[in-house]
CSV table of C-alpha atoms in Angstrom, one decimal:
chain,number,residue,atom,x,y,z
A,46,MET,CA,-45.7,-8.9,-10.5
A,47,SER,CA,-46.0,-6.8,-13.9
A,48,PHE,CA,-43.2,-6.8,-16.6
A,49,ALA,CA,-41.9,-4.5,-19.3
A,50,ALA,CA,-38.9,-3.3,-21.6
A,51,PRO,CA,-36.2,-3.1,-19.5
A,52,GLY,CA,-35.2,1.0,-19.4
A,53,ASN,CA,-32.7,3.1,-16.7
A,54,ARG,CA,-35.5,6.5,-17.2
A,55,PRO,CA,-33.2,9.7,-15.0
A,56,ASP,CA,-35.9,9.3,-12.2
A,57,ALA,CA,-35.1,5.3,-11.8
A,58,LEU,CA,-34.7,5.0,-7.8
A,59,PRO,CA,-32.0,2.9,-6.6
A,60,LEU,CA,-32.7,-1.0,-5.5
A,61,LEU,CA,-33.4,-0.7,-1.8
A,62,LEU,CA,-31.3,-4.2,-0.1
A,63,ALA,CA,-32.7,-5.5,2.9
A,64,SER,CA,-29.5,-7.0,3.8
A,65,ALA,CA,-26.2,-5.8,5.9
A,66,SER,CA,-24.2,-8.6,3.7
A,67,PRO,CA,-20.8,-6.5,2.3
A,68,ARG,CA,-20.8,-9.5,-0.1
A,69,ARG,CA,-24.3,-9.0,-1.6
A,70,ARG,CA,-23.4,-5.3,-1.7
A,71,GLU,CA,-20.2,-5.5,-3.6
A,72,LEU,CA,-22.2,-8.0,-6.1
A,73,LEU,CA,-24.9,-5.4,-7.4
A,74,THR,CA,-22.0,-3.0,-7.7
A,75,GLN,CA,-20.4,-5.5,-9.3
A,76,ILE,CA,-23.4,-5.6,-12.2
A,77,GLY,CA,-23.9,-1.8,-11.7
A,78,VAL,CA,-27.3,-2.1,-9.7
A,79,VAL,CA,-27.4,1.4,-7.8
A,80,HIS,CA,-28.6,0.4,-4.2
A,81,GLU,CA,-29.4,1.3,-0.7
A,82,VAL,CA,-29.5,-0.5,3.0
A,83,ALA,CA,-32.1,-1.6,5.1
A,84,ALA,CA,-30.8,-4.8,6.6
A,85,MET,CA,-33.6,-6.1,8.4
A,86,ASP,CA,-33.6,-8.8,11.6
A,87,VAL,CA,-36.1,-11.5,11.3
A,88,ASP,CA,-36.7,-14.8,13.1
A,89,GLU,CA,-34.3,-17.3,10.8
A,90,THR,CA,-35.8,-20.6,12.9
A,91,ALA,CA,-36.6,-23.2,10.2
A,92,ALA,CA,-40.1,-24.7,10.7
A,93,PRO,CA,-40.3,-28.5,11.4
A,94,ASP,CA,-39.4,-30.4,8.5
A,95,GLU,CA,-38.6,-27.6,6.4
A,96,GLU,CA,-36.4,-28.5,3.0
A,97,PRO,CA,-33.3,-25.7,3.1
A,98,GLY,CA,-34.4,-24.9,-0.5
A,99,ALA,CA,-37.8,-23.7,0.8
A,100,LEU,CA,-36.4,-22.2,4.0
A,101,VAL,CA,-34.1,-19.9,2.0
A,102,GLU,CA,-37.2,-19.1,-0.1
A,103,ARG,CA,-39.2,-17.9,2.9
A,104,LEU,CA,-36.7,-16.0,5.1
A,105,ALA,CA,-36.2,-13.8,2.1
A,106,GLY,CA,-39.9,-13.2,0.9
A,107,VAL,CA,-40.3,-12.5,5.3
A,108,LYS,CA,-37.0,-9.8,5.0
A,109,ALA,CA,-38.5,-8.1,1.8
A,110,GLU,CA,-41.8,-7.6,3.9
A,111,ALA,CA,-39.7,-6.3,6.9
A,112,ALA,CA,-38.3,-3.9,4.6
A,113,ARG,CA,-41.3,-2.7,2.5
A,114,ASP,CA,-42.2,0.3,5.1
A,115,HIS,CA,-38.5,1.5,4.3
A,116,ALA,CA,-39.2,1.9,0.7
A,117,ARG,CA,-40.0,4.9,-0.8
A,118,ARG,CA,-42.8,4.4,-3.4
A,119,GLY,CA,-42.3,3.0,-6.4
A,120,GLN,CA,-38.6,1.4,-5.0
A,121,TRP,CA,-37.5,-1.9,-5.4
A,122,VAL,CA,-36.2,-4.3,-2.7
A,123,LEU,CA,-34.7,-7.3,-2.9
A,124,ALA,CA,-34.0,-9.5,-0.4
A,125,ALA,CA,-31.7,-12.7,0.0
A,126,ASP,CA,-31.1,-15.9,2.5
A,127,THR,CA,-28.2,-18.1,1.8
A,128,VAL,CA,-27.9,-21.6,3.2
A,129,VAL,CA,-25.2,-24.6,3.0
A,130,THR,CA,-26.7,-28.1,3.0
A,131,ILE,CA,-25.3,-31.2,3.3
A,132,ASP,CA,-26.8,-34.4,4.0
A,133,GLY,CA,-30.2,-32.2,3.5
A,134,GLU,CA,-29.4,-30.4,6.9
A,135,ALA,CA,-28.8,-26.5,6.7
A,136,LEU,CA,-25.3,-25.6,8.6
A,137,GLY,CA,-25.9,-21.8,9.5
A,138,LYS,CA,-23.1,-20.0,10.9
A,139,PRO,CA,-20.7,-21.3,13.4
A,140,ALA,CA,-21.1,-20.1,16.6
A,141,ASP,CA,-17.5,-20.6,18.0
A,142,GLU,CA,-14.1,-22.1,16.8
A,143,ALA,CA,-15.5,-25.9,17.9
A,144,SER,CA,-18.4,-25.4,16.0
A,145,ALA,CA,-16.6,-24.3,12.8
A,146,ALA,CA,-14.2,-27.0,12.8
A,147,ALA,CA,-17.1,-29.7,13.0
A,148,MET,CA,-18.8,-28.0,10.0
A,149,LEU,CA,-15.6,-28.1,7.8
A,150,GLN,CA,-14.6,-31.5,8.9
A,151,ARG,CA,-18.0,-32.6,7.4
A,152,LEU,CA,-17.7,-30.7,4.7
A,153,SER,CA,-13.8,-32.0,3.6
A,154,GLY,CA,-14.1,-34.4,0.8
A,155,ARG,CA,-17.1,-34.1,0.1
A,156,GLU,CA,-20.1,-32.6,-1.8
A,157,HIS,CA,-22.7,-30.1,-0.4
A,158,ARG,CA,-24.6,-27.7,-1.9
A,159,VAL,CA,-25.2,-23.3,-1.6
A,160,ILE,CA,-28.7,-22.5,-1.8
A,161,THR,CA,-30.2,-18.8,-2.2
A,162,GLY,CA,-33.6,-17.8,-1.5
A,163,MET,CA,-34.2,-13.8,-3.2
A,164,ALA,CA,-37.2,-12.2,-2.9
A,165,LEU,CA,-38.2,-8.9,-5.0
A,166,LEU,CA,-41.2,-7.0,-4.3
A,167,ARG,CA,-42.5,-3.1,-4.6
A,168,ASP,CA,-45.1,-0.9,-3.1
A,169,ASP,CA,-48.4,-2.9,-2.2
A,170,GLY,CA,-47.4,-5.3,-4.7
A,171,PRO,CA,-47.0,-9.4,-4.5
A,172,VAL,CA,-43.5,-10.9,-3.6
A,173,CYS,CA,-41.6,-12.6,-6.4
A,174,THR,CA,-39.5,-15.4,-4.9
A,175,GLY,CA,-37.2,-17.9,-6.2
A,176,ARG,CA,-33.9,-19.6,-5.5
A,177,GLY,CA,-30.6,-20.4,-7.2
A,178,GLU,CA,-28.3,-23.9,-6.2
A,179,THR,CA,-24.8,-24.7,-6.3
A,180,ARG,CA,-22.9,-28.0,-5.8
A,181,VAL,CA,-19.8,-27.3,-4.4
A,182,TRP,CA,-17.0,-29.8,-4.0
A,183,MET,CA,-14.7,-29.3,-1.3
A,184,ARG,CA,-11.0,-30.7,-0.5
A,185,PRO,CA,-9.9,-32.9,1.9
A,186,LEU,CA,-8.9,-30.6,4.9
A,187,ASP,CA,-7.2,-31.6,7.8
A,188,ALA,CA,-7.1,-30.2,11.2
A,189,ARG,CA,-3.9,-27.8,10.4
A,190,ASP,CA,-6.1,-26.4,7.8
A,191,ILE,CA,-9.5,-25.8,9.5
A,192,ALA,CA,-7.0,-24.1,12.5
A,193,ALA,CA,-5.4,-21.8,10.4
A,194,TYR,CA,-8.6,-20.7,8.6
A,195,TRP,CA,-10.4,-20.3,12.0
A,196,ALA,CA,-7.3,-17.9,13.1
A,197,SER,CA,-7.6,-15.9,10.2
A,198,GLY,CA,-11.1,-15.0,11.2
A,199,GLU,CA,-13.0,-15.5,8.1
A,200,PRO,CA,-14.8,-18.0,9.3
A,201,ARG,CA,-16.8,-16.7,12.0
A,202,ASP,CA,-19.8,-15.0,9.9
A,203,LYS,CA,-20.0,-17.4,6.9
A,204,ALA,CA,-22.9,-20.3,6.4
A,205,GLY,CA,-21.2,-23.5,6.3
A,206,GLY,CA,-18.0,-21.9,8.0
A,207,TYR,CA,-15.8,-20.9,4.6
A,208,ALA,CA,-15.5,-17.8,2.1
A,209,LEU,CA,-15.3,-18.8,-1.7
A,210,GLN,CA,-14.9,-15.4,-2.3
A,211,GLY,CA,-11.7,-15.1,0.8
A,212,ARG,CA,-8.9,-17.9,1.9
A,213,GLY,CA,-11.8,-20.5,1.7
A,214,ALA,CA,-11.4,-21.1,-2.4
A,215,ALA,CA,-8.5,-22.5,-1.5
A,216,PHE,CA,-10.6,-25.7,0.0
A,217,VAL,CA,-13.3,-25.2,-3.0
A,218,GLU,CA,-11.7,-28.3,-6.0
A,219,ARG,CA,-14.7,-27.4,-8.2
A,220,ILE,CA,-18.2,-25.9,-8.1
A,221,ASP,CA,-21.4,-26.7,-10.7
A,222,GLY,CA,-22.9,-23.2,-10.8
A,223,SER,CA,-23.1,-20.0,-10.1
A,224,CYS,CA,-20.1,-18.9,-8.1
A,225,SER,CA,-22.1,-15.8,-6.9
A,226,ASN,CA,-24.6,-17.8,-5.9
A,227,VAL,CA,-22.1,-19.1,-3.4
A,228,ILE,CA,-21.5,-15.8,-2.5
A,229,GLY,CA,-24.8,-14.6,-1.7
A,230,LEU,CA,-26.8,-13.5,-4.6
A,231,PRO,CA,-27.2,-16.0,-7.8
A,232,LEU,CA,-26.7,-13.1,-10.2
A,233,PHE,CA,-27.7,-14.7,-13.5
A,234,GLU,CA,-30.8,-15.1,-11.9
A,235,LEU,CA,-31.5,-11.9,-10.5
A,236,GLU,CA,-30.5,-10.2,-14.1
A,237,GLN,CA,-32.8,-12.1,-15.8
A,238,TRP,CA,-35.7,-10.4,-13.3
A,239,LEU,CA,-34.0,-6.9,-13.0
A,240,ASN,CA,-34.2,-7.1,-17.0
A,241,ASP,CA,-37.8,-7.7,-16.9
A,242,LEU,CA,-39.3,-5.3,-14.3
A,243,GLU,CA,-41.7,-2.2,-15.3
A,244,GLY,CA,-39.7,1.0,-13.9
A,245,PRO,CA,-36.2,-1.3,-12.9
A,246,PRO,CA,-33.9,0.2,-10.5
A,247,ALA,CA,-31.2,2.6,-11.4
A,248,ARG,CA,-27.8,1.4,-12.9
A,249,ALA,CA,-24.8,3.0,-13.1
């Protein structure tokens, strides 16, 4: 990947985000990155013995590659994948109330890690990948906390069964690292990437 001084040329294209996540869209808007969406449906099955950090970097790369054919000439493509991990195991999105409760009971009163893998590419160039990692401490939760949270509807499509940007913030005692990484994109790392790109995406 070639790098040069940043600049928002008049002909700068929007970033193509290979994700349907409204949270990632909100984060890009927060830092003024003009973007379009081309959500990619890929097989997210982990390979045997694949550790969570390697998994999310690989999946981000797969999503970026899948979106390559949807991009215009000269348009940057960004993809990401986020996982909650505890005891070395990745926790996905809960399938139902019972699985959400099991996840939250496991996270209750303990430290876990949230890892987001990112991938960036343009045209026929190589895929650049990286990851952000945040340590999160959750307060002890009781059955009433968990039942009320599930009833709110928030945990249903969230990795690990909670959302830091929503009601789930009340469960989080403290974090060490990037807050935006927990939500779905490590903005500090992403900004460094964008600032070094030749012909970066359009900024608002």
